[in-house]
mmCIF file of C-alpha atoms and ligand atoms in Angstrom:
data_model
loop_
_atom_site.group_PDB
_atom_site.id
_atom_site.type_symbol
_atom_site.label_atom_id
_atom_site.label_comp_id
_atom_site.label_asym_id
_atom_site.label_seq_id
_atom_site.Cartn_x
_atom_site.Cartn_y
_atom_site.Cartn_z
ATOM 1 C CA MET A 29 13.302 0.771 -20.423
ATOM 2 C CA LYS A 30 14.869 2.581 -17.431
ATOM 3 C CA LYS A 31 12.418 4.129 -14.980
ATOM 4 C CA PRO A 32 14.514 6.222 -12.583
ATOM 5 C CA HIS A 33 11.414 7.679 -10.897
ATOM 6 C CA LEU A 34 10.689 4.152 -9.583
ATOM 7 C CA GLY A 35 14.050 3.945 -7.803
ATOM 8 C CA GLN A 36 15.215 1.182 -10.122
ATOM 9 C CA HIS A 37 18.777 0.618 -8.934
ATOM 10 C CA PHE A 38 19.244 -3.129 -9.113
ATOM 11 C CA LEU A 39 21.548 -4.962 -6.719
ATOM 12 C CA ILE A 40 24.249 -6.773 -8.713
ATOM 13 C CA ASN A 41 26.356 -8.123 -5.837
ATOM 14 C CA ASN A 42 25.373 -11.681 -4.942
ATOM 15 C CA SER A 43 27.263 -11.735 -1.622
ATOM 16 C CA VAL A 44 25.348 -8.694 -0.388
ATOM 17 C CA ALA A 45 22.077 -10.448 -1.325
ATOM 18 C CA ASP A 46 23.191 -13.624 0.495
ATOM 19 C CA ARG A 47 24.068 -11.644 3.619
ATOM 20 C CA GLU A 48 20.712 -9.842 3.622
ATOM 21 C CA ILE A 49 18.898 -13.175 3.556
ATOM 22 C CA ASN A 50 21.095 -14.447 6.398
ATOM 23 C CA TYR A 51 20.381 -11.349 8.529
ATOM 24 C CA ALA A 52 16.676 -12.203 8.316
ATOM 25 C CA GLY A 53 17.208 -15.808 9.512
ATOM 26 C CA ILE A 54 14.326 -17.126 7.393
ATOM 27 C CA CYS A 55 12.761 -20.483 8.414
ATOM 28 C CA LYS A 56 11.058 -22.999 6.131
ATOM 29 C CA ASP A 57 7.620 -22.291 7.631
ATOM 30 C CA GLU A 58 7.735 -18.505 7.140
ATOM 31 C CA THR A 59 6.049 -16.233 4.616
ATOM 32 C CA VAL A 60 8.177 -13.312 3.488
ATOM 33 C CA LEU A 61 7.095 -10.046 1.915
ATOM 34 C CA GLU A 62 9.356 -8.367 -0.610
ATOM 35 C CA ILE A 63 8.616 -4.858 -1.844
ATOM 36 C CA GLY A 64 10.025 -4.078 -5.278
ATOM 37 C CA PRO A 65 11.560 -7.432 -6.317
ATOM 38 C CA GLY A 66 12.880 -5.917 -9.577
ATOM 39 C CA LYS A 67 14.869 -8.593 -11.432
ATOM 40 C CA GLY A 68 14.601 -10.964 -8.485
ATOM 41 C CA ILE A 69 18.078 -11.121 -6.928
ATOM 42 C CA LEU A 70 16.503 -11.385 -3.447
ATOM 43 C CA THR A 71 13.277 -13.086 -4.542
ATOM 44 C CA LEU A 72 14.878 -16.282 -5.821
ATOM 45 C CA ARG A 73 17.087 -16.605 -2.753
ATOM 46 C CA LEU A 74 14.130 -15.977 -0.438
ATOM 47 C CA ALA A 75 12.100 -18.624 -2.272
ATOM 48 C CA GLU A 76 14.777 -21.220 -1.458
ATOM 49 C CA LYS A 77 14.581 -20.473 2.278
ATOM 50 C CA ALA A 78 10.923 -19.582 2.927
ATOM 51 C CA LYS A 79 7.596 -21.373 2.646
ATOM 52 C CA LYS A 80 6.232 -18.536 0.531
ATOM 53 C CA VAL A 81 7.379 -15.208 -0.907
ATOM 54 C CA ILE A 82 4.887 -12.464 -1.687
ATOM 55 C CA ALA A 83 6.473 -9.808 -3.883
ATOM 56 C CA ILE A 84 4.810 -6.492 -4.717
ATOM 57 C CA GLU A 85 6.149 -4.844 -7.891
ATOM 58 C CA ILE A 86 4.791 -1.728 -9.580
ATOM 59 C CA ASP A 87 6.511 -2.258 -12.941
ATOM 60 C CA LYS A 88 4.548 -4.667 -15.132
ATOM 61 C CA SER A 89 7.446 -5.651 -17.383
ATOM 62 C CA LEU A 90 9.604 -6.563 -14.358
ATOM 63 C CA ALA A 91 6.717 -8.409 -12.683
ATOM 64 C CA ASP A 92 5.981 -10.385 -15.899
ATOM 65 C CA SER A 93 9.552 -11.456 -16.468
ATOM 66 C CA LEU A 94 10.062 -12.381 -12.803
ATOM 67 C CA LEU A 95 6.907 -14.512 -12.900
ATOM 68 C CA LYS A 96 8.375 -16.532 -15.801
ATOM 69 C CA ASN A 97 11.522 -17.405 -13.795
ATOM 70 C CA ALA A 98 10.114 -17.691 -10.289
ATOM 71 C CA PRO A 99 9.379 -20.999 -8.537
ATOM 72 C CA GLU A 100 5.845 -21.912 -7.440
ATOM 73 C CA ASN A 101 6.150 -20.536 -3.906
ATOM 74 C CA VAL A 102 6.525 -16.976 -5.243
ATOM 75 C CA GLU A 103 3.372 -14.885 -5.595
ATOM 76 C CA ILE A 104 3.760 -11.614 -7.447
ATOM 77 C CA ILE A 105 1.312 -8.799 -6.836
ATOM 78 C CA LEU A 106 1.369 -6.110 -9.515
ATOM 79 C CA GLY A 107 0.752 -2.743 -7.894
ATOM 80 C CA ASP A 108 1.905 0.243 -5.908
ATOM 81 C CA VAL A 109 2.673 -0.908 -2.346
ATOM 82 C CA LEU A 110 1.527 2.454 -0.973
ATOM 83 C CA LYS A 111 -1.913 2.053 -2.565
ATOM 84 C CA ILE A 112 -2.555 -1.493 -1.362
ATOM 85 C CA ASP A 113 -4.992 -1.077 1.529
ATOM 86 C CA LYS A 114 -4.318 -4.296 3.344
ATOM 87 C CA LEU A 115 -1.023 -6.102 3.025
ATOM 88 C CA PRO A 116 -1.145 -9.927 3.210
ATOM 89 C CA ARG A 117 -0.294 -11.780 6.444
ATOM 90 C CA ILE A 118 3.447 -12.297 6.573
ATOM 91 C CA ASP A 119 6.166 -13.282 9.029
ATOM 92 C CA LYS A 120 9.109 -11.252 7.783
ATOM 93 C CA ILE A 121 9.961 -8.534 5.282
ATOM 94 C CA VAL A 122 13.149 -8.490 3.231
ATOM 95 C CA SER A 123 13.511 -5.776 0.589
ATOM 96 C CA ASN A 124 15.809 -3.425 -1.218
ATOM 97 C CA ILE A 125 13.166 -0.795 -1.147
ATOM 98 C CA PRO A 126 12.489 1.952 -3.685
ATOM 99 C CA TYR A 127 14.278 4.849 -1.992
ATOM 100 C CA GLN A 128 11.854 7.544 -3.122
ATOM 101 C CA ILE A 129 9.124 6.035 -0.899
ATOM 102 C CA SER A 130 11.322 5.208 2.137
ATOM 103 C CA SER A 131 9.416 7.391 4.552
ATOM 104 C CA PRO A 132 5.747 6.607 3.689
ATOM 105 C CA LEU A 133 6.580 2.931 3.209
ATOM 106 C CA THR A 134 8.304 2.644 6.602
ATOM 107 C CA PHE A 135 5.361 4.328 8.335
ATOM 108 C CA LYS A 136 2.954 2.020 6.478
ATOM 109 C CA LEU A 137 4.884 -1.096 7.510
ATOM 110 C CA LEU A 138 4.823 -0.040 11.169
ATOM 111 C CA ASN A 139 1.058 -0.561 11.168
ATOM 112 C CA TYR A 140 1.428 -4.234 10.261
ATOM 113 C CA ASN A 141 2.275 -7.299 12.249
ATOM 114 C CA PHE A 142 5.594 -8.883 11.389
ATOM 115 C CA LYS A 143 8.471 -10.474 13.302
ATOM 116 C CA MET A 144 11.385 -8.780 11.582
ATOM 117 C CA ALA A 145 12.259 -6.625 8.602
ATOM 118 C CA VAL A 146 15.620 -6.453 6.833
ATOM 119 C CA LEU A 147 15.540 -3.427 4.567
ATOM 120 C CA MET A 148 18.050 -1.653 2.359
ATOM 121 C CA TYR A 149 17.732 2.138 2.550
ATOM 122 C CA GLN A 150 19.795 5.045 1.323
ATOM 123 C CA LYS A 151 22.563 5.425 3.920
ATOM 124 C CA GLU A 152 21.426 8.880 4.970
ATOM 125 C CA PHE A 153 17.881 7.660 5.633
ATOM 126 C CA ALA A 154 19.187 4.625 7.564
ATOM 127 C CA GLU A 155 21.247 6.982 9.729
ATOM 128 C CA ARG A 156 18.099 8.929 10.543
ATOM 129 C CA ILE A 157 16.327 5.729 11.609
ATOM 130 C CA VAL A 158 18.951 4.834 14.218
ATOM 131 C CA ALA A 159 19.960 8.388 15.209
ATOM 132 C CA ILE A 160 20.194 9.501 18.831
ATOM 133 C CA PRO A 161 19.482 13.002 20.256
ATOM 134 C CA LYS A 162 21.940 15.865 19.701
ATOM 135 C CA THR A 163 22.966 14.560 16.278
ATOM 136 C CA LYS A 164 22.155 16.051 12.874
ATOM 137 C CA SER A 165 20.327 12.888 11.773
ATOM 138 C CA TYR A 166 17.997 12.751 14.803
ATOM 139 C CA SER A 167 14.511 13.386 13.434
ATOM 140 C CA ARG A 168 10.862 12.446 13.616
ATOM 141 C CA ILE A 169 11.575 9.066 11.995
ATOM 142 C CA SER A 170 14.190 8.262 14.718
ATOM 143 C CA VAL A 171 11.594 8.880 17.446
ATOM 144 C CA MET A 172 8.801 6.987 15.687
ATOM 145 C CA LEU A 173 10.986 4.008 14.870
ATOM 146 C CA HIS A 174 12.386 3.886 18.413
ATOM 147 C CA TYR A 175 8.825 3.779 19.746
ATOM 148 C CA HIS A 176 7.760 0.919 17.471
ATOM 149 C CA ALA A 177 10.848 -1.223 16.989
ATOM 150 C CA ASN A 178 14.400 -2.120 17.900
ATOM 151 C CA CYS A 179 16.439 -0.800 14.993
ATOM 152 C CA GLU A 180 19.956 -1.732 14.000
ATOM 153 C CA MET A 181 22.077 -0.527 11.081
ATOM 154 C CA ILE A 182 23.928 -3.680 10.102
ATOM 155 C CA GLU A 183 26.017 -2.883 7.066
ATOM 156 C CA THR A 184 26.838 -0.102 4.619
ATOM 157 C CA VAL A 185 26.654 -1.140 0.980
ATOM 158 C CA PRO A 186 28.680 0.886 -1.546
ATOM 159 C CA LYS A 187 26.847 2.410 -4.508
ATOM 160 C CA THR A 188 29.036 0.307 -6.852
ATOM 161 C CA CYS A 189 26.946 -2.734 -5.836
ATOM 162 C CA PHE A 190 23.974 -1.405 -7.867
ATOM 163 C CA LEU A 191 23.204 -0.895 -11.530
ATOM 164 C CA PRO A 192 22.444 1.777 -12.620
ATOM 165 C CA GLN A 193 24.671 3.213 -9.910
ATOM 166 C CA PRO A 194 22.896 5.541 -7.486
ATOM 167 C CA LYS A 195 24.540 8.781 -6.322
ATOM 168 C CA VAL A 196 24.941 7.640 -2.701
ATOM 169 C CA ASP A 197 25.757 4.524 -0.661
ATOM 170 C CA SER A 198 23.084 2.367 0.970
ATOM 171 C CA SER A 199 22.712 0.648 4.339
ATOM 172 C CA ILE A 200 20.999 -2.487 5.529
ATOM 173 C CA VAL A 201 18.767 -1.982 8.563
ATOM 174 C CA ARG A 202 17.093 -4.631 10.707
ATOM 175 C CA LEU A 203 13.832 -3.712 12.457
ATOM 176 C CA ILE A 204 12.338 -5.919 15.152
ATOM 177 C CA PRO A 205 8.928 -4.615 16.295
ATOM 178 C CA ARG A 206 8.691 -4.207 20.061
ATOM 179 C CA LYS A 207 6.321 -6.501 21.964
ATOM 180 C CA SER A 208 5.357 -3.569 24.175
ATOM 181 C CA PRO A 209 6.062 0.175 23.859
ATOM 182 C CA PRO A 210 9.298 1.453 25.473
ATOM 183 C CA PHE A 211 7.327 4.034 27.538
ATOM 184 C CA ASP A 212 3.711 4.705 28.484
ATOM 185 C CA LEU A 213 1.641 7.226 26.570
ATOM 186 C CA MET A 214 -1.760 8.641 27.463
ATOM 187 C CA ASP A 215 -2.586 9.070 23.783
ATOM 188 C CA GLU A 216 -0.428 7.656 20.957
ATOM 189 C CA THR A 217 -2.011 9.776 18.225
ATOM 190 C CA PHE A 218 -1.315 12.931 20.217
ATOM 191 C CA PHE A 219 2.329 11.847 20.719
ATOM 192 C CA PHE A 220 2.775 11.170 16.973
ATOM 193 C CA SER A 221 1.298 14.542 16.092
ATOM 194 C CA LEU A 222 3.315 16.417 18.747
ATOM 195 C CA THR A 223 6.530 14.746 17.523
ATOM 196 C CA LYS A 224 5.743 15.807 13.955
ATOM 197 C CA THR A 225 4.984 19.385 15.047
ATOM 198 C CA LEU A 226 8.097 19.734 17.213
ATOM 199 C CA PHE A 227 10.388 18.442 14.461
ATOM 200 C CA SER A 228 8.816 20.776 11.907
ATOM 201 C CA HIS A 229 10.124 23.554 14.184
ATOM 202 C CA ARG A 230 13.322 21.808 15.249
ATOM 203 C CA ARG A 231 15.372 25.020 15.588
ATOM 204 C CA LYS A 232 12.823 26.652 17.917
ATOM 205 C CA LYS A 233 12.681 26.246 21.684
ATOM 206 C CA ILE A 234 9.926 23.914 22.890
ATOM 207 C CA LYS A 235 8.450 26.896 24.761
ATOM 208 C CA THR A 236 7.968 28.837 21.499
ATOM 209 C CA THR A 237 6.369 25.940 19.622
ATOM 210 C CA LEU A 238 3.994 25.100 22.476
ATOM 211 C CA HIS A 239 3.010 28.746 22.674
ATOM 212 C CA ASN A 240 2.583 29.263 18.903
ATOM 213 C CA ILE A 241 0.917 25.962 18.032
ATOM 214 C CA TYR A 242 -0.915 24.895 21.193
ATOM 215 C CA ASP A 243 -1.443 28.383 22.643
ATOM 216 C CA LEU A 244 0.062 27.099 25.877
ATOM 217 C CA LYS A 245 1.607 29.491 28.394
ATOM 218 C CA ASP A 246 2.114 26.949 31.204
ATOM 219 C CA ASP A 247 5.583 27.487 32.711
ATOM 220 C CA SER A 248 5.429 24.274 34.735
ATOM 221 C CA MET A 249 6.053 22.075 31.671
ATOM 222 C CA PRO A 250 9.507 20.447 31.514
ATOM 223 C CA TYR A 251 12.057 21.008 28.713
ATOM 224 C CA LEU A 252 10.704 24.434 27.736
ATOM 225 C CA GLU A 253 14.186 25.835 27.166
ATOM 226 C CA ASN A 254 15.278 22.838 25.075
ATOM 227 C CA ARG A 255 14.997 22.199 21.357
ATOM 228 C CA VAL A 256 13.342 18.948 20.298
ATOM 229 C CA ASP A 257 16.563 17.459 18.949
ATOM 230 C CA GLU A 258 17.966 17.503 22.506
ATOM 231 C CA LEU A 259 15.154 15.308 23.879
ATOM 232 C CA THR A 260 15.133 11.507 23.939
ATOM 233 C CA PRO A 261 11.944 9.806 22.682
ATOM 234 C CA GLU A 262 11.116 9.078 26.355
ATOM 235 C CA LYS A 263 11.312 12.796 27.222
ATOM 236 C CA ILE A 264 9.110 13.686 24.239
ATOM 237 C CA GLY A 265 6.687 11.047 25.575
ATOM 238 C CA GLU A 266 6.751 12.650 29.025
ATOM 239 C CA LEU A 267 6.075 16.080 27.498
ATOM 240 C CA SER A 268 3.285 14.588 25.378
ATOM 241 C CA ASN A 269 1.533 13.133 28.450
ATOM 242 C CA LEU A 270 1.757 16.390 30.424
ATOM 243 C CA LEU A 271 0.620 18.500 27.484
ATOM 244 C CA TYR A 272 -2.215 16.108 26.693
ATOM 245 C CA SER A 273 -3.615 16.265 30.225
ATOM 246 C CA SER A 274 -3.103 20.020 30.422
ATOM 247 C CA LEU A 275 -4.979 20.602 27.136
ATOM 248 C CA LYS A 276 -7.762 18.227 28.234
ATOM 249 C CA LYS A 277 -8.213 20.250 31.404
ATOM 250 C CA ILE A 278 -8.452 23.498 29.424
ATOM 251 C CA ASN A 279 -11.043 22.175 26.939
HETATM 252 N N1 SAM B 306 14.900 -5.810 -5.295
HETATM 253 C C1 SAM B 306 15.536 -5.431 -6.529
HETATM 254 C C2 SAM B 306 17.048 -5.452 -6.368
HETATM 255 O O1 SAM B 306 17.505 -5.470 -5.231
HETATM 256 O O2 SAM B 306 17.748 -5.432 -7.387
HETATM 257 C C3 SAM B 306 15.068 -4.070 -7.028
HETATM 258 C C4 SAM B 306 15.263 -2.939 -6.055
HETATM 259 S S1 SAM B 306 14.940 -1.355 -6.729
HETATM 260 C C5 SAM B 306 15.843 -0.398 -5.535
HETATM 261 C C6 SAM B 306 13.273 -0.984 -6.295
HETATM 262 C C7 SAM B 306 12.169 -1.772 -6.993
HETATM 263 O O3 SAM B 306 10.913 -1.318 -6.480
HETATM 264 C C8 SAM B 306 12.079 -1.619 -8.500
HETATM 265 O O4 SAM B 306 11.909 -2.891 -9.065
HETATM 266 C C9 SAM B 306 10.843 -0.749 -8.731
HETATM 267 O O5 SAM B 306 10.189 -0.987 -9.957
HETATM 268 C C10 SAM B 306 9.966 -1.139 -7.532
HETATM 269 N N2 SAM B 306 9.024 -0.097 -7.081
HETATM 270 C C11 SAM B 306 9.182 1.247 -7.119
HETATM 271 N N3 SAM B 306 8.137 1.884 -6.562
HETATM 272 C C12 SAM B 306 7.276 0.900 -6.133
HETATM 273 C C13 SAM B 306 6.011 0.912 -5.475
HETATM 274 N N4 SAM B 306 5.424 2.064 -5.126
HETATM 275 N N5 SAM B 306 5.402 -0.268 -5.208
HETATM 276 C C14 SAM B 306 6.012 -1.454 -5.545
HETATM 277 N N6 SAM B 306 7.205 -1.519 -6.176
HETATM 278 C C15 SAM B 306 7.846 -0.374 -6.458
#
């Protein structure tokens, strides 16, 4: 039975699957996490390359039938990846992810330790991940991903490579978590929250948002006449540090 609400668009192009596995450069001693294995086009290939594959699938009928065909080094966890508190220890992640959970899933993965992720997203979402300032796609996710990882959009995959066919094309993205942050922050949580707030008011000048949300009337702050989509992640970091110390002084 089709379950469109679970983002069940299955990859039917074997060469795309082969290339995804190659992009991840899997070694024989590595454990790989796959989210949403579906009918297993990636799972079986991953199992040939990796020591172990841990696949999390929400749909019981898909999980059951994959278990029947999968080799011994594949472990299938039946469940909703977003509700699993602690993901297992893994080296790499390779997945054609369910598009409807792209954002929460990406943020969840950023809290885990892994060496590399090769993920298929909807093209528009992938463009947001790698976007630079002064572009329409530049958004909160671009800033957050830049802070946590080196991100590269490797390939666009036409919608004809999936069944049932989705409405839009997809893109393969490679994420390599940074060993150290690209800039110093006084308080990460404050930076994440400021980034979220500024992008929720992306058409407003920074000055207006700082005034309305943080009740700040300090004219010495930089970038007050800019809009957030004109600022690099580094500049948002600089603003975050200055605002954080200014608010600490006030309170
Ligand atoms: N990997 C397969 C492929 O490439 O053909 C299937 C990809 S399909 C885009 C997404 C898969 O994720 C489906 O099998 C779907 O049932 C599963 N899924 C959807 N939501 C999920 C969730 N919250 N947790 C785990 N799996 C989920």
